[in-house]
Coordinates of C-alpha atoms in Angstrom, one line a residue:
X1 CA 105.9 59.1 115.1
X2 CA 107.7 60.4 118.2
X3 CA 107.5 64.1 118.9
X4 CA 110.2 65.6 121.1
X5 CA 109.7 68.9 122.8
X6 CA 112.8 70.5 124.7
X7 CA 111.2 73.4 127.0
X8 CA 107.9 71.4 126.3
X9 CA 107.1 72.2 130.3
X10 CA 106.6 75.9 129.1
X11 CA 103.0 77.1 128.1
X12 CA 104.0 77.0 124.2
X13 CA 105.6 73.5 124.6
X14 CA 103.0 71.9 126.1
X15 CA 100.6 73.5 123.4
X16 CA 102.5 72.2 120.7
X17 CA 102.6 68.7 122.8
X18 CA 98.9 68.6 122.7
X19 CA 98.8 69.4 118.8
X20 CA 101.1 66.2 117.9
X21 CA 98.9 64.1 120.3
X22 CA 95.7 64.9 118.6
X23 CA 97.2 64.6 115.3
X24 CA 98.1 60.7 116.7
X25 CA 101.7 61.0 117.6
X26 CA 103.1 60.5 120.9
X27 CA 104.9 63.0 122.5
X28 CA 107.6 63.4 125.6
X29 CA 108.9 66.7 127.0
X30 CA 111.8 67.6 128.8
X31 CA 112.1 71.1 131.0
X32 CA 114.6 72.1 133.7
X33 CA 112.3 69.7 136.6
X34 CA 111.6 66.9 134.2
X35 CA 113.8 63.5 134.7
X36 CA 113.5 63.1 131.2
X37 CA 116.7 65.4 129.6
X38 CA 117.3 67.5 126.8
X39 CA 119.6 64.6 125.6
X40 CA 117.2 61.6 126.2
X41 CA 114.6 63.5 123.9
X42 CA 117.4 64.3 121.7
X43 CA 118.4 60.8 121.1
X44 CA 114.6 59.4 121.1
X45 CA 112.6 61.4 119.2
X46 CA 111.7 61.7 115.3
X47 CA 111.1 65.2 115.4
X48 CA 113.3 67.4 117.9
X49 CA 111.6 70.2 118.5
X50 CA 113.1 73.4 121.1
X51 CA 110.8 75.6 123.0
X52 CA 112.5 77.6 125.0
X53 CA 113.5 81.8 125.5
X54 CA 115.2 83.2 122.5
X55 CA 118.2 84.1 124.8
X56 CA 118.8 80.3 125.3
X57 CA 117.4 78.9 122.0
X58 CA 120.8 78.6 120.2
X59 CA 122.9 77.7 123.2
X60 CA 120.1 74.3 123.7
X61 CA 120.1 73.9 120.1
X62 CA 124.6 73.8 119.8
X63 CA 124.2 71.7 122.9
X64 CA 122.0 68.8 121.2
X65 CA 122.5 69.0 117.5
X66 CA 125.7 66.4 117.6
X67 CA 123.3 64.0 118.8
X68 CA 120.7 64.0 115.9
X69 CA 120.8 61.8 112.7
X70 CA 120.0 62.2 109.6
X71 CA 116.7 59.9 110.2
X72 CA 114.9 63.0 112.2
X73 CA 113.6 66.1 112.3
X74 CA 115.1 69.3 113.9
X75 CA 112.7 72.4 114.4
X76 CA 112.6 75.5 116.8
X77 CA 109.6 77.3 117.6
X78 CA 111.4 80.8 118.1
X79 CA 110.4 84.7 116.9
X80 CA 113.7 84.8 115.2
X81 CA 114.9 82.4 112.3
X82 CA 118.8 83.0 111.4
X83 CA 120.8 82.1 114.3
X84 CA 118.5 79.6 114.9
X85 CA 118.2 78.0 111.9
X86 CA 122.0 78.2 111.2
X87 CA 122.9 76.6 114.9
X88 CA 120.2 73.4 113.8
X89 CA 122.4 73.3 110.5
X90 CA 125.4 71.7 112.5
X91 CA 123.3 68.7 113.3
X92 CA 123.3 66.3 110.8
X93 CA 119.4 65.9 111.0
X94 CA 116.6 67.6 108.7
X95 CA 115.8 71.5 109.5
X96 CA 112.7 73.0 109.2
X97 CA 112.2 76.6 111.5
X98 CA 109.1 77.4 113.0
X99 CA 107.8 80.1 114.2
X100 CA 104.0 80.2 115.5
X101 CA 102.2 83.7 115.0
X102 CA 100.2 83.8 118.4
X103 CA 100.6 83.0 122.1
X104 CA 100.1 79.7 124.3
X105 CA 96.7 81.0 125.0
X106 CA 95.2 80.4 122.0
X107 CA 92.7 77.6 121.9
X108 CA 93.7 75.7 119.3
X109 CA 95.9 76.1 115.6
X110 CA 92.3 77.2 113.9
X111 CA 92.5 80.3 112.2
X112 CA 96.3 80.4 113.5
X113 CA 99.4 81.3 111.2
X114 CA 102.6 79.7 111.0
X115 CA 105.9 80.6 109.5
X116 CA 108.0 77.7 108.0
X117 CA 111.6 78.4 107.1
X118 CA 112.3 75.2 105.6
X119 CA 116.4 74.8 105.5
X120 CA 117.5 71.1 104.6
X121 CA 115.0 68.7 104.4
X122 CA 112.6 66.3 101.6
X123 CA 109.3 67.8 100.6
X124 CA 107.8 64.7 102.2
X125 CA 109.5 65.4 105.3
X126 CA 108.3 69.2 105.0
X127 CA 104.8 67.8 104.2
X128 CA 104.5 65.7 106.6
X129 CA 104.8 68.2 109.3
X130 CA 103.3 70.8 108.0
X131 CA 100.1 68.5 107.4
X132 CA 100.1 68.4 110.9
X133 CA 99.3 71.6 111.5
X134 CA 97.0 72.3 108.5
X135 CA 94.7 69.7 109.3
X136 CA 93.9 71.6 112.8
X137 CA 93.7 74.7 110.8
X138 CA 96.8 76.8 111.3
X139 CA 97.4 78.8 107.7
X140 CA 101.1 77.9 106.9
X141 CA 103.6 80.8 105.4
X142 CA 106.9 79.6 104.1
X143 CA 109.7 81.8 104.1
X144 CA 113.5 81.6 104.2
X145 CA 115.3 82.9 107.8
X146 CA 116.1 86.1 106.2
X147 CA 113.3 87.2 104.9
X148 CA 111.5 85.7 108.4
X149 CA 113.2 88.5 110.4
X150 CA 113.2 91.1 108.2
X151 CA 109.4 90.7 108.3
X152 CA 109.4 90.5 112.0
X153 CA 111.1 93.8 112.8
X154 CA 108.5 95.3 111.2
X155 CA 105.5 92.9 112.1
X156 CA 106.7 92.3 116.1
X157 CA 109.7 94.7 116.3
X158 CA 108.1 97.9 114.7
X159 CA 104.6 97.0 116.3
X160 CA 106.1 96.1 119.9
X161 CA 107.9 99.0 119.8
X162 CA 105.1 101.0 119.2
X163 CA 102.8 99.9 121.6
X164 CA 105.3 100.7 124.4
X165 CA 106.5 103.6 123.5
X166 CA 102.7 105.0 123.6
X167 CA 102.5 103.2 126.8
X168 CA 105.7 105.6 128.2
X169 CA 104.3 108.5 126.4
X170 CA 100.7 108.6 128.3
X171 CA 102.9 107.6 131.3
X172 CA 104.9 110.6 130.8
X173 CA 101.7 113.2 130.6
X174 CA 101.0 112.2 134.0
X175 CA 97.4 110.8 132.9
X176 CA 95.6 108.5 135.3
X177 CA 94.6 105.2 132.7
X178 CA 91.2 104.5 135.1
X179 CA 90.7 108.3 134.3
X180 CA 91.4 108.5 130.3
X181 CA 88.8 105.6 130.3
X182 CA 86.1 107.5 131.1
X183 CA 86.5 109.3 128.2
X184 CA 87.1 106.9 125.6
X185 CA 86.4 105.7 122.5
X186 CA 86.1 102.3 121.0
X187 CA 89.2 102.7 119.3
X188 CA 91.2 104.6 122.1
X189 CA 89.8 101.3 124.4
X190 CA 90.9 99.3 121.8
X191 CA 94.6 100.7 121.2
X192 CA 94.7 101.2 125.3
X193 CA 93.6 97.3 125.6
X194 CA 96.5 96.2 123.3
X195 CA 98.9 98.2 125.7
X196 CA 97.7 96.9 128.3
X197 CA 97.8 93.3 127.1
X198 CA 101.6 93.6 126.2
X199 CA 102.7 95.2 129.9
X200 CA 100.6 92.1 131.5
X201 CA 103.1 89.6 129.6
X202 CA 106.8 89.0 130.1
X203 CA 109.5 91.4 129.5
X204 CA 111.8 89.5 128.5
X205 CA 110.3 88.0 125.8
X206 CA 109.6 91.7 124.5
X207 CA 113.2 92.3 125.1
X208 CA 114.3 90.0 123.4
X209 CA 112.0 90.2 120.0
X210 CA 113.2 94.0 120.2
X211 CA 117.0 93.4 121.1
X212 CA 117.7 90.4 119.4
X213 CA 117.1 91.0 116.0
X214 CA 119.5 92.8 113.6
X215 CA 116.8 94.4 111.5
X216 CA 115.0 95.6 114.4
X217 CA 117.4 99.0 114.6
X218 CA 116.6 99.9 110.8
X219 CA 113.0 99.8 111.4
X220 CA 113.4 102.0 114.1
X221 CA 115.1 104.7 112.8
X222 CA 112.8 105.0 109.7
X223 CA 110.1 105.2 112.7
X224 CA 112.5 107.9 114.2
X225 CA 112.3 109.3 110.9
X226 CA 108.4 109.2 110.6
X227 CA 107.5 110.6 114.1
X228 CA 110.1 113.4 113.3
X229 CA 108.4 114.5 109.9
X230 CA 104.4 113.8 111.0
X231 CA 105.5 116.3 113.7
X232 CA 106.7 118.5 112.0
X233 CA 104.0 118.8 109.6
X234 CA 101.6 119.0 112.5
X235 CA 103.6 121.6 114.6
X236 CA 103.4 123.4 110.9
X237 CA 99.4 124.2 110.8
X238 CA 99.5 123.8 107.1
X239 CA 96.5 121.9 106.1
X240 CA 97.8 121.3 102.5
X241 CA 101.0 119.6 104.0
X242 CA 98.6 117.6 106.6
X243 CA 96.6 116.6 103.5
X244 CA 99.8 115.3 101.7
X245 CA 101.2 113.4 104.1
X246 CA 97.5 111.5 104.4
X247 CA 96.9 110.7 100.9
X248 CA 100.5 109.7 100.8
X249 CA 100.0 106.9 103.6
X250 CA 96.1 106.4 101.7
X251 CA 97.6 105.4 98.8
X252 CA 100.5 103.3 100.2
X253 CA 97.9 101.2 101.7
X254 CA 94.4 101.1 99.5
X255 CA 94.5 98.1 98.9
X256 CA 94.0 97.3 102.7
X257 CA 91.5 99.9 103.9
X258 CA 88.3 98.3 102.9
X259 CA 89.1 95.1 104.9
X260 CA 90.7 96.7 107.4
X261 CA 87.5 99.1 107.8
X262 CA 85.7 96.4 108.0
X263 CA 87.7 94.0 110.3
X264 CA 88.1 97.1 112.6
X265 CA 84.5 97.9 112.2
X266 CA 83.7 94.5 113.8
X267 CA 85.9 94.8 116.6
X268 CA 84.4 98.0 117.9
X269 CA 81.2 96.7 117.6
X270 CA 82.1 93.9 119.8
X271 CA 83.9 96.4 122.3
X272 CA 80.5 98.2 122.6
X273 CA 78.3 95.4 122.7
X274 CA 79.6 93.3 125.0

């Protein structure tokens, strides 16, 4: 089997390169310095596959979608599934969306999730792929576009959004990070590393998780919503209204807290130990 990677110069491309290689396919690449084009893999390759920015994910995908067949395989590997998904629908090949829950840094697909959005194709041809990844240990979800990016403003939007809006509101007190450090607590370290780690990476991949996504701006104004009554019970001083507001959240979420507890509590020990 041939895998096809368009964008498969970029750090995720060349990631997902290696993964079909060790799984015993061959694999080619295009990318804007390659002689090898977009088209050439297009017309080659059992399994088209397009790793490139969001912003130009559905413009690559409308420009080589009249050149599949129905004998391959079109996937994406983008943070959002609709437009996507819809734009690989013109082509007359078989769809499946991907979307890979971590960054090209990680070592390998062990331990790693990946969200399926299957859209026209056999269960062998699903299998087959998804085999691919399972058998270097990624955990597979399957979902359908929708749902994908519903999830995703909360899981990336919600999340993202959070992390730098914390970011502008230390920024905004005028505290010195070096400074704050030398206060800290695990968790506080923890939360500040997670900051820290977005702002090294590349805006415009933020931007566009954040901008992109049509479900994004409902998540954000029940966040809106959120920060608006949590300060308002705090600005209150009424212990009884504090208290409610906890247990509400508590019980929302019991069934999480033990493992999270204990996820969390290994992470600080690690933070501290190391």
């Amino acid at each position: 089997m041939l895998a096809g990677i368009i964008g498969g110069t970029g750090q995720m491309g060349r990631f997902f390169a290696g993964v079909f290689e060790a799984a015993g396919w061959e694999a080619i690449v295009s990318g804007t310095k390659t002689s090898l084009t977009a088209r050439a893999v297009a017309e080659t390759a059992d399994l088209v596959m397009v790793s490139v920015p969001i912003r130009a994910t559905v413009g690559v995908i409308r420009e080589v979608a009249p050149l599949l067949s129905e004998e391959q395989v079109f996937c994406d590997l983008t943070s959002l599934k609709v437009e996507p998904v819809r734009a690989m629908l013109s082509s007359r090949a078989e769809v499946i969306g991907l979307h890979p829950m971590f960054g090209p840094g990680a070592a390998s697909l062990r331990g790693q999730t990946i969200v399926a959005t299957p859209a026209r194709c056999s269960p062998e041809t699903l299998e087959g792929l998804l085999s691919v990844f399972r058998d270097q240990g990624a955990a597979i979800t399957l979902s359908t576009p929708e749902d994908h990016d519903r999830m995703m403003a909360v899981i990336q939007g919600l999340t993202h959004f959070g992390t730098l809006a914390k970011a502008e509101a230390i920024r905004r007190t005028g505290a010195d990070v070096g400074e704050t450090l030398l206060f800290t607590s695990p968790v506080y370290r923890i939360e500040m590393g997670l900051v820290g780690r977005l702002l090294a990476q590349d805006a415009g991949l933020y931007g566009d998780i954040l901008q992109m996504n049509p479900a994004v701006p409902e998540v954000l104004s029940e966040f809106e919503e959120a920060v608006r009554m949590l300060r308002e019970v705090v600005e209150s001083g009424d212990e009884e209204r504090f208290r409610a507001f906890f247990a509400g959240n508590a019980g929302h979420y019991a069934s999480y807290l033990a493992a999270a507890t204990a996820e969390t509590d290994d992470l600080i020990n690690h933070v501290v130990n190391r």
